[in-house]
Protein backbone atom coordinates (compact mmCIF):
# COMPACT_ATOMS: atom_id res chain seq x y z
CA UNK A 1 0.00 0.00 0.00
CA UNK A 2 2.39 2.67 1.22
CA UNK A 3 4.92 2.08 -1.53
CA UNK A 4 6.11 4.78 -3.90
CA UNK A 5 8.46 4.12 -6.79
CA UNK A 6 10.56 6.67 -8.51
CA UNK A 7 12.72 5.83 -11.46
CA UNK A 8 15.09 8.23 -13.10
CA UNK A 9 14.32 8.98 -16.74
CA UNK A 10 16.65 7.40 -19.25
CA UNK A 11 18.63 9.53 -21.64
CA UNK A 12 18.25 12.94 -20.05
CA UNK A 13 19.05 11.63 -16.59
CA UNK A 14 22.78 11.42 -16.99
CA UNK A 15 23.09 14.92 -18.39
CA UNK A 16 20.96 16.95 -16.03
CA UNK A 17 23.55 17.27 -13.30
CA UNK A 18 27.21 18.15 -13.06
CA UNK A 19 29.21 15.00 -12.40
CA UNK A 20 31.56 16.33 -9.74
CA UNK A 21 35.31 16.15 -10.17
CA UNK A 22 35.64 12.48 -11.04
CA UNK A 23 35.68 13.00 -14.77
CA UNK A 24 32.44 11.07 -15.25
CA UNK A 25 30.95 13.86 -17.33
CA UNK A 26 31.57 11.74 -20.40
CA UNK A 27 28.50 9.53 -20.05
CA UNK A 28 27.93 10.41 -23.70
CA UNK A 29 31.62 10.04 -24.60
CA UNK A 30 31.39 7.08 -27.01
CA UNK A 31 29.09 9.06 -29.34
CA UNK A 32 31.72 11.61 -30.27
CA UNK A 33 34.54 9.04 -30.28
CA UNK A 34 33.23 7.25 -33.37
CA UNK A 35 35.69 9.13 -35.57
CA UNK A 36 38.57 8.45 -33.17
CA UNK A 37 37.80 4.73 -33.24
CA UNK A 38 37.56 4.68 -37.06
CA UNK A 39 40.88 6.51 -37.54
CA UNK A 40 42.58 4.47 -34.82
CA UNK A 41 41.45 1.14 -36.26
CA UNK A 42 42.43 2.07 -39.84
CA UNK A 43 45.87 3.48 -38.93
CA UNK A 44 46.78 0.60 -36.65
CA UNK A 45 45.49 -2.16 -38.95
CA UNK A 46 47.78 -0.94 -41.73
CA UNK A 47 50.72 -0.69 -39.34
CA UNK A 48 50.12 -4.17 -37.84
CA UNK A 49 50.22 -5.68 -41.34
CA UNK A 50 53.51 -3.88 -42.12
CA UNK A 51 55.12 -4.69 -38.76
CA UNK A 52 54.09 -8.37 -38.75
CA UNK A 53 55.26 -8.69 -42.36
CA UNK A 54 58.70 -7.32 -41.47
CA UNK A 55 58.78 -9.38 -38.27
CA UNK A 56 58.27 -12.63 -40.19
CA UNK A 57 60.56 -11.56 -43.05
CA UNK A 58 63.56 -10.77 -40.84
CA UNK A 59 62.73 -13.22 -38.03
CA UNK A 60 62.38 -10.61 -35.31
CA UNK A 61 60.44 -11.76 -32.23
CA UNK A 62 60.42 -8.19 -30.87
CA UNK A 63 58.68 -6.88 -34.01
CA UNK A 64 56.21 -9.77 -33.95
CA UNK A 65 55.48 -9.19 -30.26
CA UNK A 66 54.99 -5.49 -30.92
CA UNK A 67 52.71 -6.35 -33.85
CA UNK A 68 50.82 -8.74 -31.56
CA UNK A 69 50.47 -5.97 -29.01
CA UNK A 70 49.19 -3.63 -31.71
CA UNK A 71 46.85 -6.25 -33.17
CA UNK A 72 45.31 -6.92 -29.77
CA UNK A 73 44.67 -3.20 -29.55
CA UNK A 74 43.06 -3.05 -33.00
CA UNK A 75 40.72 -5.87 -31.94
CA UNK A 76 40.29 -4.13 -28.59
CA UNK A 77 39.35 -0.90 -30.38
CA UNK A 78 36.84 -2.78 -32.53
CA UNK A 79 35.29 -4.45 -29.47
CA UNK A 80 35.20 -1.16 -27.56
CA UNK A 81 33.63 0.64 -30.52
CA UNK A 82 31.01 -2.10 -30.91
CA UNK A 83 30.35 -1.94 -27.16
CA UNK A 84 29.96 1.83 -27.23
CA UNK A 85 27.63 1.65 -30.24
CA UNK A 86 25.47 -1.12 -28.76
CA UNK A 87 25.29 0.77 -25.48
CA UNK A 88 23.32 3.52 -27.26
CA UNK A 89 20.58 1.12 -28.45
CA UNK A 90 17.13 2.04 -27.09
CA UNK A 91 15.48 -0.23 -24.49
CA UNK A 92 13.18 -2.96 -25.80
CA UNK A 93 10.58 -5.22 -24.18
CA UNK A 94 13.21 -7.91 -23.69
CA UNK A 95 16.22 -5.68 -22.93
CA UNK A 96 14.65 -3.07 -20.69
CA UNK A 97 18.01 -1.40 -20.00
CA UNK A 98 18.83 -1.33 -23.71
CA UNK A 99 22.19 -2.96 -24.52
CA UNK A 100 24.30 -0.61 -22.40
CA UNK A 101 25.75 -3.57 -20.48
CA UNK A 102 27.53 -4.63 -23.68
CA UNK A 103 30.22 -2.04 -22.90
CA UNK A 104 31.11 -4.12 -19.82
CA UNK A 105 31.26 -7.32 -21.91
CA UNK A 106 33.45 -5.49 -24.44
CA UNK A 107 35.94 -4.46 -21.75
CA UNK A 108 35.96 -8.04 -20.42
CA UNK A 109 36.53 -9.57 -23.88
CA UNK A 110 39.30 -7.04 -24.49
CA UNK A 111 41.10 -8.11 -21.31
CA UNK A 112 40.81 -11.83 -22.09
CA UNK A 113 42.06 -11.24 -25.64
CA UNK A 114 45.20 -9.53 -24.37
CA UNK A 115 45.96 -12.44 -22.03
CA UNK A 116 45.86 -14.80 -25.04
CA UNK A 117 48.34 -12.53 -26.87
CA UNK A 118 50.65 -12.61 -23.84
CA UNK A 119 50.60 -16.43 -23.83
CA UNK A 120 51.53 -16.63 -27.50
CA UNK A 121 54.34 -14.07 -27.30
CA UNK A 122 55.84 -15.66 -24.17
CA UNK A 123 55.96 -19.21 -25.57
CA UNK A 124 57.53 -18.02 -28.85
CA UNK A 125 60.10 -15.85 -27.07
CA UNK A 126 61.23 -18.66 -24.77
CA UNK A 127 61.83 -20.91 -27.80
CA UNK A 128 63.81 -18.12 -29.46
CA UNK A 129 65.99 -17.59 -26.39
CA UNK A 130 66.82 -21.32 -26.40
CA UNK A 131 67.47 -21.34 -30.18
CA UNK A 132 68.71 -17.83 -31.08
CA UNK A 133 68.59 -16.63 -34.69
CA UNK A 134 70.25 -13.58 -36.31
CA UNK A 135 68.10 -10.45 -36.64
CA UNK A 136 68.80 -7.13 -38.46
CA UNK A 137 68.78 -4.38 -35.84
CA UNK A 138 68.49 -1.58 -38.41
CA UNK A 139 65.15 -2.84 -39.80
CA UNK A 140 63.82 -3.25 -36.25
CA UNK A 141 64.73 0.37 -35.41
CA UNK A 142 62.97 1.85 -38.47
CA UNK A 143 59.75 -0.22 -38.21
CA UNK A 144 59.40 0.34 -34.45
CA UNK A 145 60.01 4.08 -34.87
CA UNK A 146 57.01 4.23 -37.25
CA UNK A 147 55.10 2.41 -34.49
CA UNK A 148 55.85 5.20 -32.01
CA UNK A 149 54.37 7.76 -34.40
CA UNK A 150 51.25 5.69 -35.20
CA UNK A 151 50.50 4.82 -31.57
CA UNK A 152 51.26 8.29 -30.27
CA UNK A 153 48.89 9.82 -32.81
CA UNK A 154 46.12 7.34 -31.92
CA UNK A 155 46.56 7.82 -28.17
CA UNK A 156 45.97 11.58 -28.49
CA UNK A 157 42.60 10.85 -30.19
CA UNK A 158 41.38 9.18 -27.00
CA UNK A 159 43.16 11.33 -24.40
CA UNK A 160 40.08 13.50 -23.88
CA UNK A 161 37.62 10.81 -22.77
CA UNK A 162 39.93 8.52 -20.86
CA UNK A 163 38.59 9.35 -17.37
CA UNK A 164 34.92 8.89 -18.17
CA UNK A 165 34.61 5.49 -19.79
CA UNK A 166 36.41 2.21 -19.15
CA UNK A 167 36.52 1.38 -22.88
CA UNK A 168 37.88 4.80 -23.89
CA UNK A 169 40.39 4.46 -21.03
CA UNK A 170 41.31 1.00 -22.31
CA UNK A 171 41.86 2.36 -25.81
CA UNK A 172 43.97 5.26 -24.53
CA UNK A 173 46.05 3.07 -22.21
CA UNK A 174 46.74 0.52 -24.93
CA UNK A 175 47.85 3.15 -27.42
CA UNK A 176 50.04 4.95 -24.89
CA UNK A 177 51.55 1.61 -23.83
CA UNK A 178 52.08 0.70 -27.49
CA UNK A 179 54.03 3.90 -28.10
CA UNK A 180 56.20 3.10 -25.06
CA UNK A 181 56.65 -0.50 -26.21
CA UNK A 182 57.67 0.59 -29.72
CA UNK A 183 60.22 2.92 -28.10
CA UNK A 184 61.55 -0.11 -26.19
CA UNK A 185 61.85 -2.04 -29.45
CA UNK A 186 63.82 0.85 -31.02
CA UNK A 187 66.25 0.74 -28.06
CA UNK A 188 66.53 -3.06 -28.43
CA UNK A 189 67.29 -2.61 -32.15
CA UNK A 190 70.05 -0.14 -31.33
CA UNK A 191 71.48 -2.57 -28.74
CA UNK A 192 71.48 -5.41 -31.30
CA UNK A 193 73.30 -3.19 -33.85
CA UNK A 194 75.91 -2.14 -31.27
CA UNK A 195 76.53 -5.53 -29.60
CA UNK A 196 75.43 -8.14 -32.15
CA UNK A 197 73.66 -10.06 -29.35
CA UNK A 198 70.61 -11.70 -30.95
CA UNK A 199 69.03 -12.84 -27.65
CA UNK A 200 68.14 -9.18 -27.00
CA UNK A 201 65.31 -9.58 -29.56
CA UNK A 202 63.33 -12.38 -27.82
CA UNK A 203 64.19 -10.93 -24.39
CA UNK A 204 62.57 -7.66 -25.50
CA UNK A 205 59.44 -9.54 -26.56
CA UNK A 206 59.20 -11.06 -23.06
CA UNK A 207 59.34 -7.57 -21.55
CA UNK A 208 56.56 -6.53 -23.96
CA UNK A 209 54.49 -9.50 -22.80
CA UNK A 210 54.90 -8.32 -19.20
CA UNK A 211 53.87 -4.77 -20.17
CA UNK A 212 50.71 -6.11 -21.84
CA UNK A 213 49.94 -8.23 -18.78
CA UNK A 214 50.30 -5.32 -16.34
CA UNK A 215 48.26 -2.89 -18.46
CA UNK A 216 45.54 -5.51 -18.99
CA UNK A 217 45.17 -6.62 -15.40
CA UNK A 218 43.36 -3.54 -14.04
CA UNK A 219 41.11 -3.41 -17.12
CA UNK A 220 40.25 -7.09 -16.69
CA UNK A 221 39.63 -6.82 -12.94
CA UNK A 222 37.52 -3.67 -13.41
CA UNK A 223 35.31 -5.34 -16.00
CA UNK A 224 34.98 -8.54 -13.91
CA UNK A 225 33.83 -6.46 -10.94
CA UNK A 226 31.30 -4.67 -13.15
CA UNK A 227 30.08 -8.01 -14.54
CA UNK A 228 29.43 -9.17 -10.98
CA UNK A 229 27.45 -5.97 -10.22
CA UNK A 230 29.99 -4.75 -7.66
CA UNK A 231 29.63 -1.28 -6.15
CA UNK A 232 31.77 1.08 -8.32
CA UNK A 233 35.22 1.74 -6.86
CA UNK A 234 34.65 5.47 -6.23
CA UNK A 235 31.48 4.90 -4.18
CA UNK A 236 31.46 4.09 -0.45
CA UNK A 237 28.25 2.20 0.37
CA UNK A 238 28.35 3.32 4.02
CA UNK A 239 28.57 6.94 2.90
CA UNK A 240 25.52 6.52 0.64
CA UNK A 241 23.61 4.76 3.41
CA UNK A 242 24.60 7.52 5.86
CA UNK A 243 23.33 10.20 3.51
CA UNK A 244 20.01 8.36 3.10
CA UNK A 245 19.59 7.97 6.88
CA UNK A 246 20.21 11.70 7.38
CA UNK A 247 17.13 12.56 5.30
CA UNK A 248 14.30 13.85 7.47
CA UNK A 249 11.68 11.18 8.18
CA UNK A 250 13.90 8.21 7.21
CA UNK A 251 14.14 5.65 10.01
CA UNK A 252 15.84 2.87 8.10
CA UNK A 253 17.50 2.16 4.73
CA UNK A 254 17.73 -1.42 3.51
CA UNK A 255 17.96 -3.47 0.30
CA UNK A 256 20.57 -0.96 -0.87
CA UNK A 257 22.13 -1.98 -4.19
CA UNK A 258 24.56 0.09 -6.28
CA UNK A 259 26.01 -1.25 -9.55
CA UNK A 260 27.28 -0.37 -13.01
CA UNK A 261 24.69 -0.69 -15.78
CA UNK A 262 27.42 0.09 -18.31
CA UNK A 263 31.02 1.29 -18.16
CA UNK A 264 29.70 4.84 -17.61
CA UNK A 265 26.28 4.57 -15.94
CA UNK A 266 25.49 3.73 -12.33
CA UNK A 267 22.18 2.55 -10.88
CA UNK A 268 20.87 2.37 -7.31
CA UNK A 269 17.86 0.73 -5.66
CA UNK A 270 16.91 1.14 -2.01
CA UNK A 271 13.98 0.69 0.40
CA UNK A 272 13.49 3.61 2.80
CA UNK A 273 11.40 3.09 5.96
CA UNK A 274 9.48 6.31 6.69
CA UNK A 275 6.99 5.80 9.57
CA UNK A 276 5.59 9.33 9.06
CA UNK A 277 4.13 8.32 5.71
CA UNK A 278 5.07 8.84 2.05
CA UNK A 279 6.98 12.14 1.69
CA UNK A 280 5.69 12.93 -1.84
CA UNK A 281 7.27 13.11 -5.29
CA UNK A 282 9.30 16.26 -4.52
CA UNK A 283 11.30 14.34 -1.90
CA UNK A 284 12.10 11.58 -4.44
CA UNK A 285 13.12 14.06 -7.14
CA UNK A 286 15.44 15.94 -4.76
CA UNK A 287 17.00 12.68 -3.59
CA UNK A 288 17.68 11.58 -7.18
CA UNK A 289 19.38 14.89 -7.98
CA UNK A 290 21.42 14.64 -4.76
CA UNK A 291 22.56 11.06 -5.53
CA UNK A 292 23.53 12.13 -9.05
CA UNK A 293 25.55 15.12 -7.84
CA UNK A 294 27.33 13.40 -4.94
CA UNK A 295 27.90 9.92 -6.34
CA UNK A 296 27.33 10.11 -10.14
CA UNK A 297 24.35 7.75 -9.74
CA UNK A 298 22.15 8.49 -12.76
CA UNK A 299 19.43 5.86 -12.31
CA UNK A 300 17.88 5.70 -8.82
CA UNK A 301 14.84 3.63 -7.85
CA UNK A 302 13.55 4.40 -4.35
CA UNK A 303 10.88 2.41 -2.54
CA UNK A 304 9.15 4.01 0.43
CA UNK A 305 7.82 1.81 3.25
CA UNK A 306 5.73 3.26 6.06
CA UNK A 307 6.49 0.38 8.44
CA UNK A 308 2.98 -1.05 8.78
CA UNK A 309 3.30 -4.76 8.10
CA UNK A 310 6.39 -6.91 7.45
CA UNK A 311 7.97 -5.13 4.50
CA UNK A 312 11.52 -5.05 5.81
CA UNK A 313 13.94 -7.97 5.46
CA UNK A 314 14.27 -8.67 9.20
CA UNK A 315 10.73 -9.98 9.57
CA UNK A 316 8.30 -8.46 12.08
Tab-separated table of C-alpha atoms in Angstrom:
chain	number	residue	atom	x	y	z
A	1	UNK	CA	0.000	0.000	0.000
A	2	UNK	CA	2.392	2.672	1.218
A	3	UNK	CA	4.923	2.081	-1.529
A	4	UNK	CA	6.112	4.781	-3.904
A	5	UNK	CA	8.465	4.124	-6.787
A	6	UNK	CA	10.564	6.668	-8.510
A	7	UNK	CA	12.719	5.835	-11.462
A	8	UNK	CA	15.087	8.233	-13.104
A	9	UNK	CA	14.319	8.982	-16.742
A	10	UNK	CA	16.650	7.398	-19.249
A	11	UNK	CA	18.627	9.534	-21.642
A	12	UNK	CA	18.253	12.936	-20.052
A	13	UNK	CA	19.054	11.635	-16.593
A	14	UNK	CA	22.782	11.419	-16.990
A	15	UNK	CA	23.090	14.919	-18.395
A	16	UNK	CA	20.957	16.950	-16.029
A	17	UNK	CA	23.546	17.267	-13.304
A	18	UNK	CA	27.212	18.149	-13.056
A	19	UNK	CA	29.213	15.003	-12.402
A	20	UNK	CA	31.555	16.329	-9.735
A	21	UNK	CA	35.312	16.151	-10.170
A	22	UNK	CA	35.639	12.478	-11.037
A	23	UNK	CA	35.683	12.999	-14.769
A	24	UNK	CA	32.443	11.071	-15.247
A	25	UNK	CA	30.953	13.856	-17.327
A	26	UNK	CA	31.574	11.736	-20.402
A	27	UNK	CA	28.500	9.528	-20.047
A	28	UNK	CA	27.930	10.407	-23.699
A	29	UNK	CA	31.616	10.037	-24.598
A	30	UNK	CA	31.391	7.080	-27.006
A	31	UNK	CA	29.087	9.058	-29.339
A	32	UNK	CA	31.720	11.610	-30.270
A	33	UNK	CA	34.536	9.036	-30.279
A	34	UNK	CA	33.234	7.245	-33.373
A	35	UNK	CA	35.693	9.132	-35.567
A	36	UNK	CA	38.570	8.454	-33.166
A	37	UNK	CA	37.802	4.730	-33.244
A	38	UNK	CA	37.559	4.675	-37.057
A	39	UNK	CA	40.877	6.510	-37.541
A	40	UNK	CA	42.582	4.468	-34.822
A	41	UNK	CA	41.451	1.142	-36.263
A	42	UNK	CA	42.435	2.074	-39.843
A	43	UNK	CA	45.867	3.479	-38.931
A	44	UNK	CA	46.781	0.599	-36.651
A	45	UNK	CA	45.490	-2.156	-38.948
A	46	UNK	CA	47.785	-0.935	-41.728
A	47	UNK	CA	50.723	-0.687	-39.335
A	48	UNK	CA	50.117	-4.167	-37.838
A	49	UNK	CA	50.223	-5.681	-41.343
A	50	UNK	CA	53.507	-3.880	-42.125
A	51	UNK	CA	55.117	-4.692	-38.762
A	52	UNK	CA	54.089	-8.366	-38.750
A	53	UNK	CA	55.264	-8.691	-42.364
A	54	UNK	CA	58.703	-7.323	-41.469
A	55	UNK	CA	58.783	-9.380	-38.268
A	56	UNK	CA	58.267	-12.632	-40.186
A	57	UNK	CA	60.558	-11.562	-43.048
A	58	UNK	CA	63.555	-10.766	-40.839
A	59	UNK	CA	62.728	-13.225	-38.033
A	60	UNK	CA	62.380	-10.607	-35.309
A	61	UNK	CA	60.435	-11.762	-32.227
A	62	UNK	CA	60.420	-8.192	-30.867
A	63	UNK	CA	58.681	-6.875	-34.008
A	64	UNK	CA	56.211	-9.772	-33.949
A	65	UNK	CA	55.476	-9.189	-30.258
A	66	UNK	CA	54.994	-5.486	-30.918
A	67	UNK	CA	52.707	-6.347	-33.849
A	68	UNK	CA	50.825	-8.742	-31.556
A	69	UNK	CA	50.465	-5.975	-29.006
A	70	UNK	CA	49.193	-3.625	-31.712
A	71	UNK	CA	46.845	-6.252	-33.170
A	72	UNK	CA	45.312	-6.921	-29.769
A	73	UNK	CA	44.669	-3.198	-29.548
A	74	UNK	CA	43.062	-3.050	-32.998
A	75	UNK	CA	40.724	-5.868	-31.938
A	76	UNK	CA	40.286	-4.128	-28.586
A	77	UNK	CA	39.346	-0.901	-30.379
A	78	UNK	CA	36.844	-2.781	-32.529
A	79	UNK	CA	35.291	-4.448	-29.473
A	80	UNK	CA	35.199	-1.157	-27.556
A	81	UNK	CA	33.625	0.638	-30.516
A	82	UNK	CA	31.010	-2.098	-30.911
A	83	UNK	CA	30.346	-1.945	-27.164
A	84	UNK	CA	29.957	1.831	-27.232
A	85	UNK	CA	27.632	1.652	-30.242
A	86	UNK	CA	25.470	-1.122	-28.758
A	87	UNK	CA	25.289	0.769	-25.477
A	88	UNK	CA	23.323	3.518	-27.263
A	89	UNK	CA	20.576	1.116	-28.448
A	90	UNK	CA	17.135	2.038	-27.090
A	91	UNK	CA	15.480	-0.232	-24.494
A	92	UNK	CA	13.175	-2.962	-25.804
A	93	UNK	CA	10.584	-5.219	-24.180
A	94	UNK	CA	13.213	-7.914	-23.695
A	95	UNK	CA	16.225	-5.678	-22.925
A	96	UNK	CA	14.645	-3.070	-20.694
A	97	UNK	CA	18.008	-1.396	-19.999
A	98	UNK	CA	18.831	-1.332	-23.706
A	99	UNK	CA	22.186	-2.955	-24.517
A	100	UNK	CA	24.302	-0.609	-22.397
A	101	UNK	CA	25.748	-3.565	-20.477
A	102	UNK	CA	27.528	-4.631	-23.681
A	103	UNK	CA	30.216	-2.042	-22.902
A	104	UNK	CA	31.114	-4.122	-19.823
A	105	UNK	CA	31.258	-7.320	-21.905
A	106	UNK	CA	33.446	-5.493	-24.441
A	107	UNK	CA	35.935	-4.460	-21.753
A	108	UNK	CA	35.961	-8.042	-20.418
A	109	UNK	CA	36.531	-9.568	-23.878
A	110	UNK	CA	39.298	-7.041	-24.492
A	111	UNK	CA	41.101	-8.110	-21.307
A	112	UNK	CA	40.809	-11.826	-22.093
A	113	UNK	CA	42.059	-11.237	-25.638
A	114	UNK	CA	45.201	-9.531	-24.371
A	115	UNK	CA	45.960	-12.436	-22.025
A	116	UNK	CA	45.859	-14.796	-25.041
A	117	UNK	CA	48.337	-12.525	-26.872
A	118	UNK	CA	50.647	-12.614	-23.838
A	119	UNK	CA	50.601	-16.433	-23.831
A	120	UNK	CA	51.531	-16.634	-27.503
A	121	UNK	CA	54.339	-14.070	-27.298
A	122	UNK	CA	55.844	-15.659	-24.171
A	123	UNK	CA	55.962	-19.205	-25.572
A	124	UNK	CA	57.527	-18.017	-28.850
A	125	UNK	CA	60.096	-15.855	-27.067
A	126	UNK	CA	61.231	-18.661	-24.767
A	127	UNK	CA	61.830	-20.915	-27.799
A	128	UNK	CA	63.809	-18.123	-29.464
A	129	UNK	CA	65.995	-17.586	-26.389
A	130	UNK	CA	66.823	-21.315	-26.403
A	131	UNK	CA	67.472	-21.343	-30.178
A	132	UNK	CA	68.712	-17.829	-31.080
A	133	UNK	CA	68.591	-16.626	-34.691
A	134	UNK	CA	70.246	-13.582	-36.312
A	135	UNK	CA	68.097	-10.447	-36.636
A	136	UNK	CA	68.803	-7.133	-38.463
A	137	UNK	CA	68.783	-4.377	-35.845
A	138	UNK	CA	68.487	-1.577	-38.414
A	139	UNK	CA	65.149	-2.835	-39.796
A	140	UNK	CA	63.818	-3.253	-36.245
A	141	UNK	CA	64.728	0.371	-35.408
A	142	UNK	CA	62.969	1.846	-38.474
A	143	UNK	CA	59.750	-0.217	-38.207
A	144	UNK	CA	59.403	0.338	-34.448
A	145	UNK	CA	60.013	4.077	-34.873
A	146	UNK	CA	57.007	4.225	-37.249
A	147	UNK	CA	55.100	2.411	-34.489
A	148	UNK	CA	55.850	5.199	-32.007
A	149	UNK	CA	54.368	7.761	-34.401
A	150	UNK	CA	51.249	5.695	-35.204
A	151	UNK	CA	50.497	4.820	-31.570
A	152	UNK	CA	51.259	8.294	-30.275
A	153	UNK	CA	48.886	9.822	-32.810
A	154	UNK	CA	46.122	7.338	-31.919
A	155	UNK	CA	46.559	7.822	-28.166
A	156	UNK	CA	45.974	11.576	-28.494
A	157	UNK	CA	42.603	10.855	-30.194
A	158	UNK	CA	41.385	9.180	-26.997
A	159	UNK	CA	43.160	11.329	-24.401
A	160	UNK	CA	40.079	13.503	-23.880
A	161	UNK	CA	37.621	10.806	-22.771
A	162	UNK	CA	39.930	8.516	-20.863
A	163	UNK	CA	38.590	9.348	-17.373
A	164	UNK	CA	34.916	8.895	-18.171
A	165	UNK	CA	34.613	5.488	-19.792
A	166	UNK	CA	36.415	2.209	-19.153
A	167	UNK	CA	36.521	1.378	-22.880
A	168	UNK	CA	37.882	4.800	-23.888
A	169	UNK	CA	40.386	4.461	-21.033
A	170	UNK	CA	41.309	1.002	-22.313
A	171	UNK	CA	41.856	2.357	-25.808
A	172	UNK	CA	43.969	5.256	-24.528
A	173	UNK	CA	46.055	3.066	-22.207
A	174	UNK	CA	46.736	0.523	-24.927
A	175	UNK	CA	47.848	3.147	-27.423
A	176	UNK	CA	50.036	4.954	-24.893
A	177	UNK	CA	51.548	1.606	-23.828
A	178	UNK	CA	52.081	0.697	-27.488
A	179	UNK	CA	54.025	3.899	-28.103
A	180	UNK	CA	56.204	3.100	-25.061
A	181	UNK	CA	56.652	-0.502	-26.209
A	182	UNK	CA	57.668	0.586	-29.718
A	183	UNK	CA	60.216	2.918	-28.100
A	184	UNK	CA	61.545	-0.106	-26.185
A	185	UNK	CA	61.854	-2.041	-29.451
A	186	UNK	CA	63.825	0.853	-31.021
A	187	UNK	CA	66.248	0.738	-28.055
A	188	UNK	CA	66.530	-3.063	-28.434
A	189	UNK	CA	67.288	-2.611	-32.154
A	190	UNK	CA	70.048	-0.138	-31.332
A	191	UNK	CA	71.481	-2.567	-28.739
A	192	UNK	CA	71.483	-5.409	-31.299
A	193	UNK	CA	73.298	-3.195	-33.846
A	194	UNK	CA	75.911	-2.145	-31.267
A	195	UNK	CA	76.528	-5.528	-29.600
A	196	UNK	CA	75.426	-8.144	-32.146
A	197	UNK	CA	73.656	-10.060	-29.354
A	198	UNK	CA	70.611	-11.696	-30.949
A	199	UNK	CA	69.026	-12.840	-27.653
A	200	UNK	CA	68.135	-9.179	-27.000
A	201	UNK	CA	65.310	-9.579	-29.560
A	202	UNK	CA	63.329	-12.379	-27.818
A	203	UNK	CA	64.191	-10.932	-24.393
A	204	UNK	CA	62.574	-7.660	-25.500
A	205	UNK	CA	59.435	-9.541	-26.562
A	206	UNK	CA	59.201	-11.059	-23.057
A	207	UNK	CA	59.339	-7.568	-21.552
A	208	UNK	CA	56.557	-6.527	-23.958
A	209	UNK	CA	54.485	-9.501	-22.801
A	210	UNK	CA	54.904	-8.317	-19.202
A	211	UNK	CA	53.873	-4.770	-20.171
A	212	UNK	CA	50.709	-6.111	-21.843
A	213	UNK	CA	49.942	-8.233	-18.782
A	214	UNK	CA	50.298	-5.322	-16.343
A	215	UNK	CA	48.261	-2.894	-18.456
A	216	UNK	CA	45.544	-5.511	-18.986
A	217	UNK	CA	45.167	-6.616	-15.397
A	218	UNK	CA	43.365	-3.543	-14.038
A	219	UNK	CA	41.109	-3.407	-17.122
A	220	UNK	CA	40.246	-7.094	-16.685
A	221	UNK	CA	39.626	-6.818	-12.942
A	222	UNK	CA	37.519	-3.667	-13.414
A	223	UNK	CA	35.306	-5.343	-16.003
A	224	UNK	CA	34.981	-8.540	-13.915
A	225	UNK	CA	33.830	-6.463	-10.938
A	226	UNK	CA	31.303	-4.668	-13.147
A	227	UNK	CA	30.079	-8.010	-14.544
A	228	UNK	CA	29.431	-9.168	-10.982
A	229	UNK	CA	27.452	-5.974	-10.219
A	230	UNK	CA	29.992	-4.748	-7.658
A	231	UNK	CA	29.630	-1.282	-6.150
A	232	UNK	CA	31.772	1.082	-8.316
A	233	UNK	CA	35.224	1.743	-6.855
A	234	UNK	CA	34.649	5.466	-6.230
A	235	UNK	CA	31.476	4.902	-4.178
A	236	UNK	CA	31.461	4.087	-0.451
A	237	UNK	CA	28.250	2.196	0.374
A	238	UNK	CA	28.350	3.324	4.017
A	239	UNK	CA	28.571	6.943	2.901
A	240	UNK	CA	25.517	6.516	0.635
A	241	UNK	CA	23.610	4.762	3.415
A	242	UNK	CA	24.601	7.516	5.864
A	243	UNK	CA	23.334	10.197	3.510
A	244	UNK	CA	20.013	8.355	3.099
A	245	UNK	CA	19.586	7.970	6.877
A	246	UNK	CA	20.213	11.704	7.385
A	247	UNK	CA	17.127	12.558	5.300
A	248	UNK	CA	14.297	13.846	7.468
A	249	UNK	CA	11.684	11.183	8.181
A	250	UNK	CA	13.904	8.213	7.211
A	251	UNK	CA	14.136	5.652	10.012
A	252	UNK	CA	15.843	2.865	8.103
A	253	UNK	CA	17.497	2.163	4.729
A	254	UNK	CA	17.728	-1.420	3.511
A	255	UNK	CA	17.955	-3.466	0.296
A	256	UNK	CA	20.570	-0.957	-0.874
A	257	UNK	CA	22.132	-1.983	-4.193
A	258	UNK	CA	24.555	0.094	-6.282
A	259	UNK	CA	26.010	-1.250	-9.548
A	260	UNK	CA	27.280	-0.374	-13.007
A	261	UNK	CA	24.688	-0.687	-15.777
A	262	UNK	CA	27.421	0.085	-18.309
A	263	UNK	CA	31.023	1.293	-18.159
A	264	UNK	CA	29.702	4.841	-17.612
A	265	UNK	CA	26.279	4.569	-15.943
A	266	UNK	CA	25.492	3.726	-12.327
A	267	UNK	CA	22.175	2.548	-10.880
A	268	UNK	CA	20.866	2.366	-7.309
A	269	UNK	CA	17.858	0.728	-5.662
A	270	UNK	CA	16.911	1.137	-2.008
A	271	UNK	CA	13.981	0.695	0.404
A	272	UNK	CA	13.487	3.610	2.805
A	273	UNK	CA	11.399	3.094	5.962
A	274	UNK	CA	9.479	6.312	6.688
A	275	UNK	CA	6.991	5.799	9.567
A	276	UNK	CA	5.588	9.330	9.061
A	277	UNK	CA	4.133	8.317	5.706
A	278	UNK	CA	5.066	8.836	2.052
A	279	UNK	CA	6.976	12.144	1.688
A	280	UNK	CA	5.692	12.932	-1.835
A	281	UNK	CA	7.270	13.108	-5.289
A	282	UNK	CA	9.295	16.258	-4.519
A	283	UNK	CA	11.300	14.335	-1.904
A	284	UNK	CA	12.095	11.583	-4.435
A	285	UNK	CA	13.118	14.059	-7.144
A	286	UNK	CA	15.439	15.940	-4.758
A	287	UNK	CA	16.996	12.679	-3.593
A	288	UNK	CA	17.677	11.584	-7.183
A	289	UNK	CA	19.379	14.894	-7.976
A	290	UNK	CA	21.417	14.644	-4.757
A	291	UNK	CA	22.565	11.060	-5.526
A	292	UNK	CA	23.531	12.133	-9.048
A	293	UNK	CA	25.549	15.118	-7.837
A	294	UNK	CA	27.333	13.404	-4.945
A	295	UNK	CA	27.901	9.921	-6.338
A	296	UNK	CA	27.331	10.114	-10.144
A	297	UNK	CA	24.349	7.755	-9.737
A	298	UNK	CA	22.152	8.487	-12.763
A	299	UNK	CA	19.429	5.856	-12.308
A	300	UNK	CA	17.880	5.705	-8.822
A	301	UNK	CA	14.835	3.634	-7.853
A	302	UNK	CA	13.546	4.403	-4.353
A	303	UNK	CA	10.881	2.407	-2.543
A	304	UNK	CA	9.151	4.006	0.435
A	305	UNK	CA	7.821	1.814	3.250
A	306	UNK	CA	5.726	3.257	6.060
A	307	UNK	CA	6.490	0.384	8.439
A	308	UNK	CA	2.984	-1.047	8.785
A	309	UNK	CA	3.305	-4.763	8.098
A	310	UNK	CA	6.389	-6.907	7.455
A	311	UNK	CA	7.973	-5.135	4.500
A	312	UNK	CA	11.524	-5.053	5.807
A	313	UNK	CA	13.937	-7.969	5.455
A	314	UNK	CA	14.274	-8.670	9.198
A	315	UNK	CA	10.730	-9.978	9.572
A	316	UNK	CA	8.299	-8.458	12.076
